[in-house]
mmCIF file of C-alpha atoms in Angstrom:
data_model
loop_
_atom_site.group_PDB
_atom_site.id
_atom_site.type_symbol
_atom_site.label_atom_id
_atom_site.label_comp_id
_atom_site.label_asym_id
_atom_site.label_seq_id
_atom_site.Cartn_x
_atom_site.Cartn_y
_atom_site.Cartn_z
ATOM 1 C CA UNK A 1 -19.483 2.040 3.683
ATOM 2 C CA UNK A 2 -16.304 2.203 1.190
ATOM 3 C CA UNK A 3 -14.795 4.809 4.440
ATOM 4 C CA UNK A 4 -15.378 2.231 6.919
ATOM 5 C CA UNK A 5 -14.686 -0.845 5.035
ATOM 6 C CA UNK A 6 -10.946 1.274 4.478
ATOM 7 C CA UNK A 7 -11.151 1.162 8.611
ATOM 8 C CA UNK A 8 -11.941 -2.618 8.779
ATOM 9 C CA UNK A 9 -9.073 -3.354 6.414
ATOM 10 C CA UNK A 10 -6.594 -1.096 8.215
ATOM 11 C CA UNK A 11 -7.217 -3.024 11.495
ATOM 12 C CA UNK A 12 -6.780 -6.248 9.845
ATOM 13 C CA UNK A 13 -3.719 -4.920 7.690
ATOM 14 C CA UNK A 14 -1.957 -3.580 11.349
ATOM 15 C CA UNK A 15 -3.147 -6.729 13.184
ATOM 16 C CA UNK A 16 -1.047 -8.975 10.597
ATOM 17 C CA UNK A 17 1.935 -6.895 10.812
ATOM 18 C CA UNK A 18 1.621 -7.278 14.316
ATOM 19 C CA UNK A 19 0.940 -11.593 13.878
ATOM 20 C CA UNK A 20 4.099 -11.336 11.944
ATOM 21 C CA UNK A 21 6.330 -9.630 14.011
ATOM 22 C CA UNK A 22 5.272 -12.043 17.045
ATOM 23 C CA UNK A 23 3.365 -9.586 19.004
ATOM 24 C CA UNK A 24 0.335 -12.097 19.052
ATOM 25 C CA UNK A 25 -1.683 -10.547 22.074
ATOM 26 C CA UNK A 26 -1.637 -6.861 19.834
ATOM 27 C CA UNK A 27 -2.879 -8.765 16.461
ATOM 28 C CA UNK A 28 -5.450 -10.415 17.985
ATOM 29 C CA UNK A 29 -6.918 -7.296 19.687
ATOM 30 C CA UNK A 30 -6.597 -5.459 16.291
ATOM 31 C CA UNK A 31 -8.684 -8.608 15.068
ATOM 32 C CA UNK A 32 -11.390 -8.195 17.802
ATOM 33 C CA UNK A 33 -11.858 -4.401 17.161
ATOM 34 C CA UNK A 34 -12.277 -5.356 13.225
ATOM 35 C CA UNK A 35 -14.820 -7.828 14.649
ATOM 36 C CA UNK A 36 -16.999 -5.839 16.643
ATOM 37 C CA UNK A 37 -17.037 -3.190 13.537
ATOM 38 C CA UNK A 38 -18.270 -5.846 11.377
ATOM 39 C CA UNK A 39 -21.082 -7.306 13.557
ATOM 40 C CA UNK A 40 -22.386 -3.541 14.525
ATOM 41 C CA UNK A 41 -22.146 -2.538 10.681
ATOM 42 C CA UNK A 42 -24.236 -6.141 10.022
ATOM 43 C CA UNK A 43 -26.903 -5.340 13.373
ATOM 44 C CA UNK A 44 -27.410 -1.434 11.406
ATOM 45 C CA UNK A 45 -28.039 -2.781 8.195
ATOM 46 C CA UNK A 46 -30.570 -5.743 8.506
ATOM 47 C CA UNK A 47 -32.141 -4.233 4.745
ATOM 48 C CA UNK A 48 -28.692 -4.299 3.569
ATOM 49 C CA UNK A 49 -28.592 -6.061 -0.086
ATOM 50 C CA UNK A 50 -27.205 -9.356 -0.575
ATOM 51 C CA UNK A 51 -23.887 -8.737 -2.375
ATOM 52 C CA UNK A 52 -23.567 -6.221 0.630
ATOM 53 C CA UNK A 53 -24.114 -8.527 3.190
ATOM 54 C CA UNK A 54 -22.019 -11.625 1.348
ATOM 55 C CA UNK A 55 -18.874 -8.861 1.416
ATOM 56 C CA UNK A 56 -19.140 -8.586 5.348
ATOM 57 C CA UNK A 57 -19.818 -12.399 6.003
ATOM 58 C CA UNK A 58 -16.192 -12.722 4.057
ATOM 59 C CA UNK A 59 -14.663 -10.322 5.643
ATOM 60 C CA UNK A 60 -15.831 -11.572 8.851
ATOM 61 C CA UNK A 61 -15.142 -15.032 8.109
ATOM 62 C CA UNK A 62 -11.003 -14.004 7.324
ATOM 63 C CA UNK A 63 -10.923 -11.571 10.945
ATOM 64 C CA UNK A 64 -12.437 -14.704 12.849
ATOM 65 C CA UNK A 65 -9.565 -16.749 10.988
ATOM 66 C CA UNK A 66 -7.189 -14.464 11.999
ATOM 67 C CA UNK A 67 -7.909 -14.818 15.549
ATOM 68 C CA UNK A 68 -7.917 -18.537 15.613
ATOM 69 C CA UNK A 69 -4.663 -18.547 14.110
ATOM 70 C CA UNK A 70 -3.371 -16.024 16.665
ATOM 71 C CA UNK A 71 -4.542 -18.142 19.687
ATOM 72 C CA UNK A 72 -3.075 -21.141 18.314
ATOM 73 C CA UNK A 73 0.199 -19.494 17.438
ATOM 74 C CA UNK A 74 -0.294 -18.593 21.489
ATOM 75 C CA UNK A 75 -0.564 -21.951 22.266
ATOM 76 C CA UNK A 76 -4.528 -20.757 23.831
ATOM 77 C CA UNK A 77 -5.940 -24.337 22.795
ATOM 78 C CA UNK A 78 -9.021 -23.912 24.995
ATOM 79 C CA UNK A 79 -9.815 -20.520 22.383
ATOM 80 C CA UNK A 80 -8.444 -22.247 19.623
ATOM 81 C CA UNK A 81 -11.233 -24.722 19.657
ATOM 82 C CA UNK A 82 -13.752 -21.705 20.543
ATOM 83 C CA UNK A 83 -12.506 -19.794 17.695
ATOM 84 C CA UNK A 84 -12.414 -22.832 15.678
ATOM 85 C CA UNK A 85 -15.999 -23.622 16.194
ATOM 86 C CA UNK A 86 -17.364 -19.813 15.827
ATOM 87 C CA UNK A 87 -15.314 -19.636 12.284
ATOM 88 C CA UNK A 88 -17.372 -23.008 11.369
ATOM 89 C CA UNK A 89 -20.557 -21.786 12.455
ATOM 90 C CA UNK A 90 -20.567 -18.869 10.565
ATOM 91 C CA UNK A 91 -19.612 -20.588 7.652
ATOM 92 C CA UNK A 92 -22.875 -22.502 8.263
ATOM 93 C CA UNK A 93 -25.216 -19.747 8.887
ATOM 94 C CA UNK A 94 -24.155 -17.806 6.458
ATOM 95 C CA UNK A 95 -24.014 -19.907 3.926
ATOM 96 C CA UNK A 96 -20.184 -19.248 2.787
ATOM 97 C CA UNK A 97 -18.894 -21.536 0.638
ATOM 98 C CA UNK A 98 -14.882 -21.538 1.429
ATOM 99 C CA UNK A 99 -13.058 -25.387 0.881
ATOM 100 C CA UNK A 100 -9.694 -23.678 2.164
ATOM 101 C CA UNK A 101 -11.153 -21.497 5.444
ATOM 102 C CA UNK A 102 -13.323 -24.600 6.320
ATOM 103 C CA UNK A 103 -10.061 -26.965 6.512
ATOM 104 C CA UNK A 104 -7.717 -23.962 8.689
ATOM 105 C CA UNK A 105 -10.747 -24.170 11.277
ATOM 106 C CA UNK A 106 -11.094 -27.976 11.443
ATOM 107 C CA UNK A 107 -7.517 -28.180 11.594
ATOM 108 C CA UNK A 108 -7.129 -26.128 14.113
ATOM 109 C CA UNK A 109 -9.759 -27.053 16.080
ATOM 110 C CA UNK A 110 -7.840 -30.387 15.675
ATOM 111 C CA UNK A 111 -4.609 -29.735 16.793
ATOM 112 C CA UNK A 112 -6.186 -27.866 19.940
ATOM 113 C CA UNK A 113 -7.956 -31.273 21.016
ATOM 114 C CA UNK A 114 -4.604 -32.542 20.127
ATOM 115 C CA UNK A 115 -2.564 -30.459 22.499
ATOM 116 C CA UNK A 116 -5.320 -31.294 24.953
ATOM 117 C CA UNK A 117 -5.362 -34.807 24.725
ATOM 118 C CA UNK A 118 -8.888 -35.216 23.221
ATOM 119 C CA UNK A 119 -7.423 -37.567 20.296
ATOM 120 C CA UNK A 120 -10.570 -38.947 19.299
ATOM 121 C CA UNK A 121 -12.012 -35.330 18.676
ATOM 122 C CA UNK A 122 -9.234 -34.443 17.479
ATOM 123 C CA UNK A 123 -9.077 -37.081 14.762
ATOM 124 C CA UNK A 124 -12.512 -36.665 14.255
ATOM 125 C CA UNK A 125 -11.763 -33.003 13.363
ATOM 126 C CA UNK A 126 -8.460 -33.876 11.707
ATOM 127 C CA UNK A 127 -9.813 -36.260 9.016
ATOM 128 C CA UNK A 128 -12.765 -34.197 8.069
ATOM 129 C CA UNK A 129 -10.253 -31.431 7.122
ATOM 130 C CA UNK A 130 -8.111 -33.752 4.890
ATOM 131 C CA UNK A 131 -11.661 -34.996 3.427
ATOM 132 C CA UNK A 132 -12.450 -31.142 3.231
ATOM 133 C CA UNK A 133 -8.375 -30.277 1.847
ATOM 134 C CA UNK A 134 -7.417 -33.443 0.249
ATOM 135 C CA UNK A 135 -3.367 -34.244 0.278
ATOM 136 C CA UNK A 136 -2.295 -31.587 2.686
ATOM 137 C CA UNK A 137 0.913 -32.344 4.650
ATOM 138 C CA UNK A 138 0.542 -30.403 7.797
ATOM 139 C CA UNK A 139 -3.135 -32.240 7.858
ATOM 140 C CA UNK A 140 -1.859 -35.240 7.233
ATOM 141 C CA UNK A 141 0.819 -35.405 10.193
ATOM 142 C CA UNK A 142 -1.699 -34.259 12.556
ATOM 143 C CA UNK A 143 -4.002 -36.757 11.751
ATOM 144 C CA UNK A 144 -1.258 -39.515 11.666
ATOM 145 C CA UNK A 145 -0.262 -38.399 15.255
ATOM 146 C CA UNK A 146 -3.972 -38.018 16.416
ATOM 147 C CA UNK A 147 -4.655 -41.844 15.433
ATOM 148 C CA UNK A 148 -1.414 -42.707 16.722
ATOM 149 C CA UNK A 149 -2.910 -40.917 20.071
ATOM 150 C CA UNK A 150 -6.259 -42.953 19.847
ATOM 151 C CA UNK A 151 -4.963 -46.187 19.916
ATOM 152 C CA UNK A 152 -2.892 -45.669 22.773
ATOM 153 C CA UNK A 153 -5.485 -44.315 24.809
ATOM 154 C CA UNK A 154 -7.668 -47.241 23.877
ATOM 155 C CA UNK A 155 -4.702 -49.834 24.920
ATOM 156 C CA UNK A 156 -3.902 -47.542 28.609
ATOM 157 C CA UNK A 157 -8.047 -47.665 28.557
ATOM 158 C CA UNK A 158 -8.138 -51.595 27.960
ATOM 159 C CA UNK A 159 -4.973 -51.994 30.783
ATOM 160 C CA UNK A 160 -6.929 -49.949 33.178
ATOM 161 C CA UNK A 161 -10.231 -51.846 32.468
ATOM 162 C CA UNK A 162 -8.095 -55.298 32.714
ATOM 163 C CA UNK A 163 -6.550 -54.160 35.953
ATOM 164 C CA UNK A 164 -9.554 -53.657 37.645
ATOM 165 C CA UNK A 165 -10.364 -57.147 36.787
ATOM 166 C CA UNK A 166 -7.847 -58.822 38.696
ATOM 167 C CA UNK A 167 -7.353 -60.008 41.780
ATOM 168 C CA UNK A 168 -4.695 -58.630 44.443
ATOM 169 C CA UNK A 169 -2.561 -62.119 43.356
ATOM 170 C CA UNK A 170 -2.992 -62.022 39.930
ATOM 171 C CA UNK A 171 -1.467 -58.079 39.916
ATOM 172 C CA UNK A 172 1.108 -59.020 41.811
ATOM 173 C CA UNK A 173 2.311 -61.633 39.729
ATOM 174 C CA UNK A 174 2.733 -58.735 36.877
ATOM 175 C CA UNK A 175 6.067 -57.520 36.278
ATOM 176 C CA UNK A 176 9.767 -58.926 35.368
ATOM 177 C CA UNK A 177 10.164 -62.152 36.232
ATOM 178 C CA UNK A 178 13.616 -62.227 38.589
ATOM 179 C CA UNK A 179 11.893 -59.361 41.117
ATOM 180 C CA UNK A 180 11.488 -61.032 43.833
ATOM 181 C CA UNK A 181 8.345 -59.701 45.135
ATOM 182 C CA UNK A 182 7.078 -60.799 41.786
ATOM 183 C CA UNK A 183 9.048 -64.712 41.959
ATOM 184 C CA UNK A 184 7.523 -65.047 45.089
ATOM 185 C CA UNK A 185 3.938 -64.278 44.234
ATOM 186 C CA UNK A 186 4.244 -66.376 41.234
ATOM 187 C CA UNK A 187 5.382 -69.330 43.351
ATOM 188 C CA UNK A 188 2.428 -69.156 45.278
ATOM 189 C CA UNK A 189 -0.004 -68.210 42.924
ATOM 190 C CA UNK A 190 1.399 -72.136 41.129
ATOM 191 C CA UNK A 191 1.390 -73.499 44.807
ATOM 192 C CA UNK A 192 -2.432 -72.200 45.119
ATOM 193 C CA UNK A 193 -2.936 -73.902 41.942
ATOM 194 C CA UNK A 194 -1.516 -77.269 42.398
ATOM 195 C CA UNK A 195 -3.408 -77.235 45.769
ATOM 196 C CA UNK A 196 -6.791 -77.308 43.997
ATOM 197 C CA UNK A 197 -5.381 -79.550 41.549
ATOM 198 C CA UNK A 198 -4.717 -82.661 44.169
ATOM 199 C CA UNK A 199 -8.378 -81.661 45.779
ATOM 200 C CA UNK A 200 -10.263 -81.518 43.061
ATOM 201 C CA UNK A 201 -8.652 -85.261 42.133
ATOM 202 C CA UNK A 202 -9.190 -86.584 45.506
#
């Protein structure tokens, strides 16, 4: 175990140098190939002993990190998020215990909604990192941006919503006032009005 846990280490070791050095698509296979030695060591040794088996959920749990930090240094939100979510899921299975890994995953998965436009996942994500990681800057931005985000997709939402509302007139008086399409509609739209003033008083 000690020979191939010296393997394990040596892809992670190389796929870091390679992170580093900005040769992202490299790391991340030398991540995936550390990976799939973990999970076939794990599927051999099902009677394995728990201190055993706690040593290859950690290791796992930092190769998995790896990765997610590779795709989002790739700007790969869409496997960001999937990365993201497999880091966190394994955390929960395997009942790993890890304040600082759990906050890199949900911030992650954060920013990738982010870059995708999902604001209200990715605030979602965002503030249960800082709740996670109290006081951290780079959290703190993101979330900052990501409620920024929410609100003004709830005001575009709202406009839409409004829009839909009104009539062909009513849209057309929107807009600066001196245009004359708009000065024109307006004049009719108070014409219209006065109209069913006088014949509503007759």
């Amino acid at each position: 175990a000690a020979v191939e846990h010296d393997g394990l280490d040596k892809l992670r070791e190389e796929g870091n140098e390679l992170y580093k050095s900005g040769d992202v698509e490299n790391a991340r296979a030398r991540y995936f190939a550390a990976v799939w030695h973990l999970d076939f060591d794990i599927g051999q040794q099902w009677n394995m002993m728990d201190n055993h088996q706690l040593d290859l959920n950690t290791r796992k749990l930092k190769v998995v990190g790896n990765i997610c930090a590779a795709y989002l240094k790739a700007h790969d939100w869409v496997n960001t998020k999937k990365a993201a979510d497999v880091g966190l899921r394994h955390m929960e299975k395997s009942g790993l215990k890890d304040k600082e890994a759990e906050a890199k995953f949900l911030y992650r998965k954060g920013m990738a909604n982010l870059e995708r436009g999902f604001t209200e996942d990715a605030y979602e994500a965002l503030r249960k990192a800082d709740s996670v990681n109290p006081g951290d800057k780079q959290v703190r931005q993101a979330l900052k941006t990501a409620s920024e985000g929410q609100r003004r997709d709830k005001a575009q939402a709202k406009a839409v919503w409004r829009d839909k509302l009104l009539t062909e007139e009513e849209k057309a008086c929107h807009g600066p006032w001196w245009q004359p399409p708009v000065l024109r509609a307006r004049f009719y739209a108070r014409l219209r009005r006065c109209c069913r003033r006088r014949a509503k008083a007759a």
